[in-house]
Coordinates of C-alpha atoms in Angstrom, one line a residue:
X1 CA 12.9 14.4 -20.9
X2 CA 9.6 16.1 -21.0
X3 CA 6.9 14.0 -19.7
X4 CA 3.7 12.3 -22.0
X5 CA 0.2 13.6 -21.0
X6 CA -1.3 10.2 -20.0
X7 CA 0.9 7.4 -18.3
X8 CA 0.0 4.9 -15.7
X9 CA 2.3 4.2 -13.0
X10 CA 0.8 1.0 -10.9
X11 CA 2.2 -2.7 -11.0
X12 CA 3.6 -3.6 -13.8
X13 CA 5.5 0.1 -13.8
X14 CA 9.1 0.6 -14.3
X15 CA 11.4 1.8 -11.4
X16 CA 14.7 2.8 -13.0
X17 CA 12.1 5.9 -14.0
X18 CA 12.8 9.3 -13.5
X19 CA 16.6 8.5 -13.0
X20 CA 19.4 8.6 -15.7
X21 CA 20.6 5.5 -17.0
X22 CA 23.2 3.5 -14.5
X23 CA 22.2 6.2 -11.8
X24 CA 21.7 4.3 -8.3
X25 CA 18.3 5.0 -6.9
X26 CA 17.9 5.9 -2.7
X27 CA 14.6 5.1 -1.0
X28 CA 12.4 6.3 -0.6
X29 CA 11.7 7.1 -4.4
X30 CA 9.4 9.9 -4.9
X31 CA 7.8 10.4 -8.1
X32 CA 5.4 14.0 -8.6
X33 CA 2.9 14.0 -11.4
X34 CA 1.1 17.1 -12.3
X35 CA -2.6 16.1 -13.2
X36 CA -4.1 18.7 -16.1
X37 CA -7.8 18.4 -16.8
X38 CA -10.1 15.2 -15.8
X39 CA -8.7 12.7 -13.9
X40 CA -10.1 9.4 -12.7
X41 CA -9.7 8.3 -9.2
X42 CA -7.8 4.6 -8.6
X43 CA -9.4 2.0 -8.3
X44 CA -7.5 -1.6 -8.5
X45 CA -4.8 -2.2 -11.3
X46 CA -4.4 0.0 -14.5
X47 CA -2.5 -1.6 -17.4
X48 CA -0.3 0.6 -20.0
X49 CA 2.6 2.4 -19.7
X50 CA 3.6 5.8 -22.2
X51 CA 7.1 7.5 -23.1
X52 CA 8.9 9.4 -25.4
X53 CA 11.7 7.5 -25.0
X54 CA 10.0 4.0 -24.7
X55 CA 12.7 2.7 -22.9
X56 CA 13.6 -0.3 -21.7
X57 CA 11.0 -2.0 -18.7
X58 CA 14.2 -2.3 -16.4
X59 CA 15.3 1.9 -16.7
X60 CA 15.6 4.9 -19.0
X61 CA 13.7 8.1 -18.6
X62 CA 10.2 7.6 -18.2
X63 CA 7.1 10.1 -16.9
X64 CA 4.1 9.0 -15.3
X65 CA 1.0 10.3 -14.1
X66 CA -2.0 8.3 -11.8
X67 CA -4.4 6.7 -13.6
X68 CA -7.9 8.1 -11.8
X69 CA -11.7 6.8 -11.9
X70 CA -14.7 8.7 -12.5
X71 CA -15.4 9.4 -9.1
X72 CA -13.3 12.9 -8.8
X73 CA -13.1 15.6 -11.4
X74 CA -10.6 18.2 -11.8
X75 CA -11.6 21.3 -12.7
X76 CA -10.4 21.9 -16.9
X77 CA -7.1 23.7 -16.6
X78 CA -6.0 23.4 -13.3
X79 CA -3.3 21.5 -11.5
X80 CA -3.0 19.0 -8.8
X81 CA 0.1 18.0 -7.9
X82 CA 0.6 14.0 -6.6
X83 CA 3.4 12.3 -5.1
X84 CA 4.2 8.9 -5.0
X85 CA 6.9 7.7 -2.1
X86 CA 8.3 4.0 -1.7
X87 CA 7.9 4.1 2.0
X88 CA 5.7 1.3 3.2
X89 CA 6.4 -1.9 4.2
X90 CA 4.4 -5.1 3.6
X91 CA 4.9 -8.8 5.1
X92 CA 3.7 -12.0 2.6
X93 CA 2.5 -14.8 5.0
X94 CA 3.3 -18.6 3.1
X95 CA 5.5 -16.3 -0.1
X96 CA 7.5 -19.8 -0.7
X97 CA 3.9 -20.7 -2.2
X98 CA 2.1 -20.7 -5.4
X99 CA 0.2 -18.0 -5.1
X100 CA 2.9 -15.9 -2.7
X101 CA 6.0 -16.5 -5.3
X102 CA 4.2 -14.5 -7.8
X103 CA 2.4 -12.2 -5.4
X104 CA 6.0 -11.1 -3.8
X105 CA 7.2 -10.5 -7.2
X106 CA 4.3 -8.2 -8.1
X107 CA 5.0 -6.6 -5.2
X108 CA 8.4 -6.0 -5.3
X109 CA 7.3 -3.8 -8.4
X110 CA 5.1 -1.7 -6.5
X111 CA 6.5 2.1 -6.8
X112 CA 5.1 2.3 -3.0
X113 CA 6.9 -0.5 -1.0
X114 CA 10.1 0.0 0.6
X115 CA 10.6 -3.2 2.6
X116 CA 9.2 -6.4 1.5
X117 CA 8.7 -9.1 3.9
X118 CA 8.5 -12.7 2.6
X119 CA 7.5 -15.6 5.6
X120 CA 6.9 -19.3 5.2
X121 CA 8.0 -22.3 7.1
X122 CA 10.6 -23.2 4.7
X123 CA 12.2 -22.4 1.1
X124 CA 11.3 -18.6 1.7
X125 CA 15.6 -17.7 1.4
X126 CA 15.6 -18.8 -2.5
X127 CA 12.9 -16.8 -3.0
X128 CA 13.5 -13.6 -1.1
X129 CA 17.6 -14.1 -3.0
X130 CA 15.8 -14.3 -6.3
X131 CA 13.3 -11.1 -5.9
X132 CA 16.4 -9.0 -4.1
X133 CA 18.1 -9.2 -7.3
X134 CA 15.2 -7.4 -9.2
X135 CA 16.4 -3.6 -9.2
X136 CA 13.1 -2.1 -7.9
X137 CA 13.3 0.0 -4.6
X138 CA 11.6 -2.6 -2.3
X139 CA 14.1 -4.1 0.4
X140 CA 13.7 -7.6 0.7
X141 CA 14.0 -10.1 3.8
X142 CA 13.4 -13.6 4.7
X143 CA 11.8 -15.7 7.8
X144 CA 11.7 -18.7 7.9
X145 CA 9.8 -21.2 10.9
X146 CA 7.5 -20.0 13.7
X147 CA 10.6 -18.3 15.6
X148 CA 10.9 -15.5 13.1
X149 CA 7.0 -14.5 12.8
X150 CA 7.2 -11.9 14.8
X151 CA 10.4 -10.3 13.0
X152 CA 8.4 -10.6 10.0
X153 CA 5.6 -8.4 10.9
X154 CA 6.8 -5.7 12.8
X155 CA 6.1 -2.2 11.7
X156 CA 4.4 -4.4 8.6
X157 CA 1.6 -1.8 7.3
X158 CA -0.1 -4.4 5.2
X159 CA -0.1 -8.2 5.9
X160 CA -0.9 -10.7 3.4
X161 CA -2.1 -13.7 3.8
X162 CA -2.3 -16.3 1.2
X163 CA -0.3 -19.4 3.6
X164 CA -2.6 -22.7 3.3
X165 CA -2.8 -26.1 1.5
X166 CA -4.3 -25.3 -2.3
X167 CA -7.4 -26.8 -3.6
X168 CA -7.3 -30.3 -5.4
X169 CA -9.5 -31.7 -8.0
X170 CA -12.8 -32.9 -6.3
X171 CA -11.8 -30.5 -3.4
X172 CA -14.3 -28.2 -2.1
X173 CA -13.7 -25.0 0.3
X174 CA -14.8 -26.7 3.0
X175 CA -12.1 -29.8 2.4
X176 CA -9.8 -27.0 3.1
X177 CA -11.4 -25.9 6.3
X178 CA -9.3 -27.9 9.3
X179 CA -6.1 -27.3 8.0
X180 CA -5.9 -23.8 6.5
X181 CA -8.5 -22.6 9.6
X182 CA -5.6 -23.4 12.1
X183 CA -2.9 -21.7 9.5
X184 CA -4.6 -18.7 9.9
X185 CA -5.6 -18.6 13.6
X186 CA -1.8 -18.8 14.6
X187 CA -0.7 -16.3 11.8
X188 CA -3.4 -13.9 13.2
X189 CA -2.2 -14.4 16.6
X190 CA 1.0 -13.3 15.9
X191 CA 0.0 -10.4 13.8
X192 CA -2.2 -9.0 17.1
X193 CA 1.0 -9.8 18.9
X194 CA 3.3 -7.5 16.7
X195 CA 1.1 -5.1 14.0
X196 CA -2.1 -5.0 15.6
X197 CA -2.9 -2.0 13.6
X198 CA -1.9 -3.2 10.2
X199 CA -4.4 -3.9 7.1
X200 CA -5.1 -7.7 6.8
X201 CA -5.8 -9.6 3.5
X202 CA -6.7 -12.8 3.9
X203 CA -6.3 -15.1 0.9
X204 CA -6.4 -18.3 2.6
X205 CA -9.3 -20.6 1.6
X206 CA -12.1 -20.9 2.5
X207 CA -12.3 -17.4 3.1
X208 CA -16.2 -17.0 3.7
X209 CA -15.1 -18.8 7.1
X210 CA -10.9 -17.5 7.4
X211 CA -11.9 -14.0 7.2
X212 CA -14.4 -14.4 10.2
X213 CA -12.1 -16.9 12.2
X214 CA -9.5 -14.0 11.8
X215 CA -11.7 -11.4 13.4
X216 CA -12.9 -13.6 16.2
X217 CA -8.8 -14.2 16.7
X218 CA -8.8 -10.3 16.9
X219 CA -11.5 -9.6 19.3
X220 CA -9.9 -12.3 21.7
X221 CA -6.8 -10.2 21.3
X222 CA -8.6 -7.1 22.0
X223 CA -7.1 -5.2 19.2
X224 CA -10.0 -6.1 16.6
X225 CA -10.7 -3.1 14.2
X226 CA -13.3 -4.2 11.3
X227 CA -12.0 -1.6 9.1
X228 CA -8.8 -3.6 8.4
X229 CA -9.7 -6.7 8.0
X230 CA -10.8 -7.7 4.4
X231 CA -11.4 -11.2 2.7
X232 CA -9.4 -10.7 -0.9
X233 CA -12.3 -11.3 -3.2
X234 CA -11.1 -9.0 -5.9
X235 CA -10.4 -12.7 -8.0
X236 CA -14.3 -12.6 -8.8
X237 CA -14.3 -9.2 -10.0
X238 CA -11.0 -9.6 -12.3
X239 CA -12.5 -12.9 -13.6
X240 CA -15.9 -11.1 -13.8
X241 CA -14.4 -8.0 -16.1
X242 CA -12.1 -10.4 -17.3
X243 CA -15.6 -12.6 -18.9
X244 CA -17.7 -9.7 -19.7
X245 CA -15.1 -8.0 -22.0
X246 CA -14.7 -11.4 -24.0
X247 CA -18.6 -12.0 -24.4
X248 CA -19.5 -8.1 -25.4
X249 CA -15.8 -7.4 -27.2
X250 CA -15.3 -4.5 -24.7
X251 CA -12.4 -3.0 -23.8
X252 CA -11.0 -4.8 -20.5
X253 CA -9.8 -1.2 -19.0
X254 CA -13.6 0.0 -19.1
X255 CA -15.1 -2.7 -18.0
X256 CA -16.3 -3.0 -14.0
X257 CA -18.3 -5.7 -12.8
X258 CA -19.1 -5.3 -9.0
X259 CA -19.0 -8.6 -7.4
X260 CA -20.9 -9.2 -4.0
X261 CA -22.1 -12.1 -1.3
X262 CA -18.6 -14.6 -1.0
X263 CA -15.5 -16.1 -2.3
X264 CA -17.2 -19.6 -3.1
X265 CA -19.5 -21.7 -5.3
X266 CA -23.2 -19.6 -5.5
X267 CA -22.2 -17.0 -2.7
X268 CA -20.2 -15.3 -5.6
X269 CA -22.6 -12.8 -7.0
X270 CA -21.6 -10.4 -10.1
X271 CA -23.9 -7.4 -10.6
X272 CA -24.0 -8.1 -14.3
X273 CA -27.0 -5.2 -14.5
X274 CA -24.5 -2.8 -12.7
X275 CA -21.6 -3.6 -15.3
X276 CA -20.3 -0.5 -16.7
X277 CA -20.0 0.5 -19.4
X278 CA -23.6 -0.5 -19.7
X279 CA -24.1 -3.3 -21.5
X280 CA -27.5 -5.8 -21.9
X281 CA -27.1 -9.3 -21.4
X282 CA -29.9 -11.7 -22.4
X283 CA -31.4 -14.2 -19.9
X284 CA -29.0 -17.1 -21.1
X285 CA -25.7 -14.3 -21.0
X286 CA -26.4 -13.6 -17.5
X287 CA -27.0 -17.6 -16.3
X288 CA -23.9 -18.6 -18.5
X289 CA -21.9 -15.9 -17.2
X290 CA -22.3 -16.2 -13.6
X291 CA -22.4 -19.9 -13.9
X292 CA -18.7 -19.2 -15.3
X293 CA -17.5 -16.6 -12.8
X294 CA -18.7 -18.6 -10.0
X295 CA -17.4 -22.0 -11.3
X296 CA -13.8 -20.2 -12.6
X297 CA -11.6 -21.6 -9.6
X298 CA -12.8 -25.0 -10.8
X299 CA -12.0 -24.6 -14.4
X300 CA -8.2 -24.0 -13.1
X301 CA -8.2 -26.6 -11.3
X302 CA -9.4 -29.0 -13.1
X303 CA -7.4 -27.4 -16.1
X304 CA -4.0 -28.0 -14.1
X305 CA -5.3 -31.8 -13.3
X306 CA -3.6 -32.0 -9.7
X307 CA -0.6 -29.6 -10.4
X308 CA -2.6 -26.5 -8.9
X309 CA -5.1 -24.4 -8.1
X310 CA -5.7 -20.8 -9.5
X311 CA -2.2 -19.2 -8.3
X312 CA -1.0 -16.4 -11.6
X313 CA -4.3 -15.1 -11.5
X314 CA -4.9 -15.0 -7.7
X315 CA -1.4 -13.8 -7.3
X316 CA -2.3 -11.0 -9.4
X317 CA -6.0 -10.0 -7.9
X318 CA -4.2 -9.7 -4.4
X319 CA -1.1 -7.7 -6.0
X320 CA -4.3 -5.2 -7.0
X321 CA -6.0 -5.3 -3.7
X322 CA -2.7 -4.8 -1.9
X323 CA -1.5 -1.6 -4.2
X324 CA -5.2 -0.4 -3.7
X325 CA -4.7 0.0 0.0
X326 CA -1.2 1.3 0.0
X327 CA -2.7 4.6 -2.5
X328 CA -5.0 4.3 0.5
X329 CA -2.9 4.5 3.4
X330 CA -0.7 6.9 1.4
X331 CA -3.8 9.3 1.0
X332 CA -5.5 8.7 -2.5
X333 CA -9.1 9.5 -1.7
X334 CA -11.2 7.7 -4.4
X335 CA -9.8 4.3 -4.0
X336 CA -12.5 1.5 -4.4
X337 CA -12.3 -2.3 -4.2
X338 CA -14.7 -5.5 -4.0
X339 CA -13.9 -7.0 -0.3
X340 CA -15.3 -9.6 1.8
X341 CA -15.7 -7.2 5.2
X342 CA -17.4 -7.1 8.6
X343 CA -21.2 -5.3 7.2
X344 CA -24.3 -4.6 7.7
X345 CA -25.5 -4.4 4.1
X346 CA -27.8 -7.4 4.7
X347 CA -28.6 -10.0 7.6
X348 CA -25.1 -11.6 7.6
X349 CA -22.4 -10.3 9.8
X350 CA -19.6 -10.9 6.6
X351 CA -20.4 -10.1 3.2
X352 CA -18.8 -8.7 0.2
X353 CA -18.9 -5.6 -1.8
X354 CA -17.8 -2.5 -3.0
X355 CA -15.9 -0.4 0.2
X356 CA -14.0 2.7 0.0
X357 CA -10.8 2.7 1.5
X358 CA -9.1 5.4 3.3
X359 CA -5.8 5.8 5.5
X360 CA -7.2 3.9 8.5
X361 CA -9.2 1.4 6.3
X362 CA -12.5 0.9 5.2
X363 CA -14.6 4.9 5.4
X364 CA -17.6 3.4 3.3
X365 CA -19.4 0.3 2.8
X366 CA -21.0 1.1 -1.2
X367 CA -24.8 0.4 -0.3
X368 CA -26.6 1.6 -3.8
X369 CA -25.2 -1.6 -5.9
X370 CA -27.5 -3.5 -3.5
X371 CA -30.2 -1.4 -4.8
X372 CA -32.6 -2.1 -7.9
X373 CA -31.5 -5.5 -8.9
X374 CA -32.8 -7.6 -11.6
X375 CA -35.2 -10.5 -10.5
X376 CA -32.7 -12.8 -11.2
X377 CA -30.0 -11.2 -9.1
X378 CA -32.6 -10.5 -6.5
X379 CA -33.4 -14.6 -6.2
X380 CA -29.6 -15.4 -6.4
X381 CA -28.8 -12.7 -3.4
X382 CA -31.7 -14.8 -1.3
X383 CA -30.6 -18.1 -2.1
X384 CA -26.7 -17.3 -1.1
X385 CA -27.5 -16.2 2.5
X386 CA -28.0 -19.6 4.1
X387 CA -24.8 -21.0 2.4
X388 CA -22.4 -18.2 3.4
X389 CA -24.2 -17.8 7.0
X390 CA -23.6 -21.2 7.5
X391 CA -19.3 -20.8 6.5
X392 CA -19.7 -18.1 8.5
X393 CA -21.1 -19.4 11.7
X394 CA -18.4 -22.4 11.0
X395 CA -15.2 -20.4 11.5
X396 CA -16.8 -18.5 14.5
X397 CA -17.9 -21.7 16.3
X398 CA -14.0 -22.5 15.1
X399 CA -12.7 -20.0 17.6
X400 CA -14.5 -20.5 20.5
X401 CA -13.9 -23.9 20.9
X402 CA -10.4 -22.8 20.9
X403 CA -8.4 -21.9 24.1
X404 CA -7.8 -18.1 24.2
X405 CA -4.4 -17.4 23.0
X406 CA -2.5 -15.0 25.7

C-alpha cells in the first residue's frame, strides 16, 4: 500500500507495520522512510499515527515517516532517506515496580529495541511473561535477585534506572535519600562492572543527589564518562507543556517548555519566557504555573492518598527520554532533551537543561536558554542554587564515606 505523506513512527507506533497480515516478523525490523520537503528534527515523543488503511494498532499495512523539529531543514524537493532498525538492547533496573511495569511496556513498543531486559529482586518473571506476549520485535528476559545483575546488563546499550522505595504522602526527597541512595550505588556498581560504556538514566529519587552519587560510583570505578550519565528530568518538561497548553488552549504537539535547575521542590525551573510557540503570561500565570509544575509530584501523591506516587506519567517521561537516546545512538542528529547532567552552565557541578545528544552521548550542553531571562526567572535561578548544591554535596559526601567497591 502506498505510504501517507506525514506519519509518526515513535512509542505508541504499531509493529505488525510494513508486513502483510499474519506474516511473522524477523529482527531486526527495518523500516526506510523517504523524507520530501521540511522536516523537523526529533526531539522526545511525537503523538499520532496516519494510514490509508487505518488498520488495526496490533498489524495491517501501515507507512511511517520520522517526525523532525525545527532544528534541520531539508532542502524543498529533495530526498533523504531514513532507516529505522530494532537492534538495541536496553536493561530496566526495579521493572517489577510502579513506574518500571509501565516503563517496560512502553518500551517493548519501541520500533528500535531488540532485547528488553527487565531486573528486580522479585516478581520480575510475571512481568517479563506478560510483555513477551505483546507481538512487538523486542525480545524479552527476566532476572531476578543480585546473582543475575550482571546477566542483566551485559551488552545493555541503555540502562534504566527507576529501582527505589516511591514517595509517600508527607514524604520529601530527602526521606528517600538512605534507602534509594544505597539502591543505586550497588546498581551502578554492577553496571561499571558489566556495560561501563552504556547510557544511564537514573530515575531513582531524589535524583538532584542519585545522579551525582552515580557518577562518584563511576569515577571510583574508573570508567566515569559525564556524557552518559543523565538524571531523567524530562517529567518537568512533559508536566510543564503538559500546563501551558491547558492555560493558553495550545496545541500540546507545539508546545516546548524548557525546564532547568533539578528534579525537586523550587530547583525545578520552567523557562516560561522561552515557551514556544510564544506565548505571554501575566505575572500571576507565571507564579501559578511554576508553583504547579514544581508542586505536580505532590498533587499525585497526595491525589493517590498512600497508594502511589507519580508512576503512568513518570513511566512515560522516561519511555521519551529512553527513545530519545536510542534515535541518538542510532544516528539521528537533532535529537534534544531536558536532563539533569554533569555542567558547567552555572556554579554547580549538576544541573539541568537542554543537551544535545549524539551516538556517544551528550555533544552539547544548550547555553542560550540561560540567556536573557525575565527578572522573575533570573531571582528563581539564584534562589535554587543553595538548595540543589546542598542535594548535591549530600550524595557526594554519600560516596566517600563509602568503602571503594573493587
Amino acid at each position: 500500500m502506498a505510504a501517507t505523506s506525514a506519519t509518526t513512527f515513535l512509542i505508541g507506533s504499531p509493529f505488525g507495520i510494513c508486513s502483510k497480515p499474519g506474516s511473522v516478523q524477523t529482527r531486526p525490523l527495518c523500516v526506510k522512510s523517504n523524507l520530501n520537503g521540511y522536516s523537523r528534527g526529533f526531539s522526545g515523543l511525537r503523538a499520532g499515527l496516519s494510514s490509508e488503511s487505518q488498520s488495526s494498532f496490533l498489524g495491517g499495512e501501515m507507512a511511517l515517516t520520522l517526525v523532525h523539529s525545527p532544528y534541520r531543514k531539508y532542502k524543498q524537493g529533495s530526498s533523504s532517506s531514513s532507516q529505522i532498525c530494532a537492534s538495541y538492547k536496553v536493561a530496566i533496573l526495579g521493572a517489577a515496580g510502579g513506574i518500571g511495569q509501565p516503563l517496560a511496556l512502553l518500551v517493548k513498543m519501541s520500533p528500535l529495541v531488540s532485547s528488553l531486559n527487565l531486573y528486580d529482586v522479585a516478581n520480575v518473571k510475571g512481568v517479563a511473561a506478560d510483555l513477551s506476549h505483546c507481538n512487538t520485535p523486542s525480545a524479552v528476559a527476566d532476572f531476578t535477585g543480585e546473582s543475575e545483575l550482571s546477566n542483566s546488563l551485559r551488552g545493555a546499550d541503555v540502562v534504566v534506572i527507576p529501582a527505589g522505595v516511591p514517595r509517600k504522602p508527607g514524604m520529601t526527597r530527602d526521606d528517600l535519600f538512605n534507602i534509594n541512595a544505597n539502591i543505586v550505588k550497588s546498581l551502578v556498581e554492577a553496571i561499571a562492572d558489566n556495560c561501563p560504556n552504556a547510557f544511564i538514566h537514573i530515575i531513582s529519587n531524589p535524583v538532584n543527589s542519585t545522579v551525582p552519587i552515580a557518577a562518584e560510583v563511576l569515577k571510583q570505578k574508573g570508567v566515569y564518562d559525564p556524557s552518559k550519565l543523565f538524571g531523567v528530568t524530562t517529567l518537568d518538561v512533559v508536566r510543564a507543556n503538559t500546563f501551558v497548553a491547558q492555560k493558553k488552549n495550545l496545541k500540546l504537539i507545539d508546545v516546548d517548555v524548557p525546564v532547568v535547575g533539578g528534579h525537586a521542590g523550587i530547583t525545578i525551573l520552567p523557562l516560561l519566557s522561552k515557551a514556544k510557540p510564544s506565548v505571554s503570561f501575566t505575572d500571576e500565570e507565571v507564579q501559578e504555573l511554576t508553583t504547579r509544575i514544581q508542586n505536580a509530584g505532590t498533587e499525585v501523591v497526595e491525589a493517590k492518598a498512600g497508594a502511589g506516587s507519580a508512576t503512568l506519567s513518570m513511566a512515560y517521561a522516561a519511555a521519551r527520554f529512553v527513545e530519545s537516546s536510542l534515535r541518538a545512538i542510532d544516528g539521528d542528529s537533532d535529537v534534544y532533551e531536558c536532563s539533569y547532567v554533569q555542567s558547567s552552565l552555572t556554579d554547580l557541578p549538576f544541573f539541568a537543561s537542554r543537551v544535545k545528544l549524539g551516538r556517544k552521548g551528550i555533544e552539547a550542553v544548550i547555553s542560550s536558554e540561560l540567556d536573557g531571562l525575565t527578572e522573575y526567572e533570573q531571582k528563581a535561578l539564584e534562589a535554587l542554587k543553595p538548595e540543589l548544591k546542598a542535594s548535591i554535596d549530600k550524595g557526594i559526601a554519600f560516596i566517600q564515606k563509602q568503602p571503594v567497591a573493587v
